[in-house]
Coordinates of C-alpha atoms in Angstrom, one line a residue:
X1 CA 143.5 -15.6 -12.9
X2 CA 146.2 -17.7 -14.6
X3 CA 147.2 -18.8 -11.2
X4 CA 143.4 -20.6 -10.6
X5 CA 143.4 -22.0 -14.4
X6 CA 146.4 -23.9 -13.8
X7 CA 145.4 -25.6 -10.6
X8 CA 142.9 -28.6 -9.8
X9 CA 140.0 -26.3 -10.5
X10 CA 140.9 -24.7 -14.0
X11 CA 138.3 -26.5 -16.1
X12 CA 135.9 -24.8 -14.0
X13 CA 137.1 -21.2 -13.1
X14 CA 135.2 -18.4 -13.9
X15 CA 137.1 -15.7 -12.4
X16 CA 138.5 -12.9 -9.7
X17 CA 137.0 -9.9 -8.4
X18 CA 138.8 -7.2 -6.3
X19 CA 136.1 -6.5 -3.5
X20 CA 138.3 -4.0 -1.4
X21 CA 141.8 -2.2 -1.4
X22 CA 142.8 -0.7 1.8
X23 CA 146.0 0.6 3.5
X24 CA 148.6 -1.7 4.5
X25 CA 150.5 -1.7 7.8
X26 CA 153.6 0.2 6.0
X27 CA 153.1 3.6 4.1
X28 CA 153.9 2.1 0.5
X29 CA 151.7 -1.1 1.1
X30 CA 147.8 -1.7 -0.2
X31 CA 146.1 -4.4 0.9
X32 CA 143.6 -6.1 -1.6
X33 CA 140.7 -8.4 -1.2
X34 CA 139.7 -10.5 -3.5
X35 CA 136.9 -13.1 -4.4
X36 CA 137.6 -15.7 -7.2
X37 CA 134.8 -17.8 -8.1
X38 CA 134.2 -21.3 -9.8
X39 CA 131.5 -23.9 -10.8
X40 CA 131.0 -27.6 -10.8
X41 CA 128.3 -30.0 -12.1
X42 CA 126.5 -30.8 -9.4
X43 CA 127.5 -34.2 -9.7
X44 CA 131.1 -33.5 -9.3
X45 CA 133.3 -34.1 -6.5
X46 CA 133.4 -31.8 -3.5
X47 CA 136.1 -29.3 -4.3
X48 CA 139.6 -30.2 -2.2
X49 CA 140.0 -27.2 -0.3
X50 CA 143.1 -28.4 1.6
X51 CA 144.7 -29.5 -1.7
X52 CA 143.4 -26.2 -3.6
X53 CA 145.2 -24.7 -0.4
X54 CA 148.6 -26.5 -1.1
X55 CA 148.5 -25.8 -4.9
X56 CA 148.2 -22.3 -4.3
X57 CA 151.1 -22.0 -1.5
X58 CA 153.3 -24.3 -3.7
X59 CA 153.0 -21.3 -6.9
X60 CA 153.2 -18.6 -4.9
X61 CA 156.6 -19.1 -2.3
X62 CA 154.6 -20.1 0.8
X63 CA 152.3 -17.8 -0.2
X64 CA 154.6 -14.6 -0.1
X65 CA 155.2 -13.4 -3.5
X66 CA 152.5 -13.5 -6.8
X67 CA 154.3 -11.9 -9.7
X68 CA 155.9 -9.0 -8.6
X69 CA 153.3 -8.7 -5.5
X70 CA 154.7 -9.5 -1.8
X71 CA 151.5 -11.8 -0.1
X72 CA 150.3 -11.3 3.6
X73 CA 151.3 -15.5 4.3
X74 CA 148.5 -15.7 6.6
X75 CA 146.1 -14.1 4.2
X76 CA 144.4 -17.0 2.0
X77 CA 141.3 -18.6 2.5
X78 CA 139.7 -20.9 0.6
X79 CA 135.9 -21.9 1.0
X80 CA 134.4 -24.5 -1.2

């Protein structure tokens, strides 16, 4: 959560869910899905999904490492 409060759409962030853990490609790895959620006033700009996007890769190594996690790099989508 800290990661979304401190980007472009912190005032607004409400939140992550885990929707899903499944096995990973290697015996010690779990894969985890996850949907984080915000809101706007609908008068608000259109959320910057590219720049959201760049935010996130720029705090998380390319995204490849959260915390003590290792990321999938090809693994993050963002939909606004």
């Amino acid at each position: 959560d800290r990661l979304l409060k401190e980007s472009s759409v912190g005032p607004d962030f409400q939140g992550c869910g885990t929707i899903d853990f499944r096995p990973g490609s290697h015996r010690d790895e779990t894969r985890v899905d996850a949907v984080c959620t915000y809101s706007k006033e609908p008068s608000a700009a259109p959320l910057d999904r590219v720049g959201l996007y760049h935010q996130v890769s720029n705090k998380t190594r390319g995204i490849t490492q959260l915390g003590p996690y290792s990321l999938d790099k090809d693994s993050l989508y963002v939909n606004g």
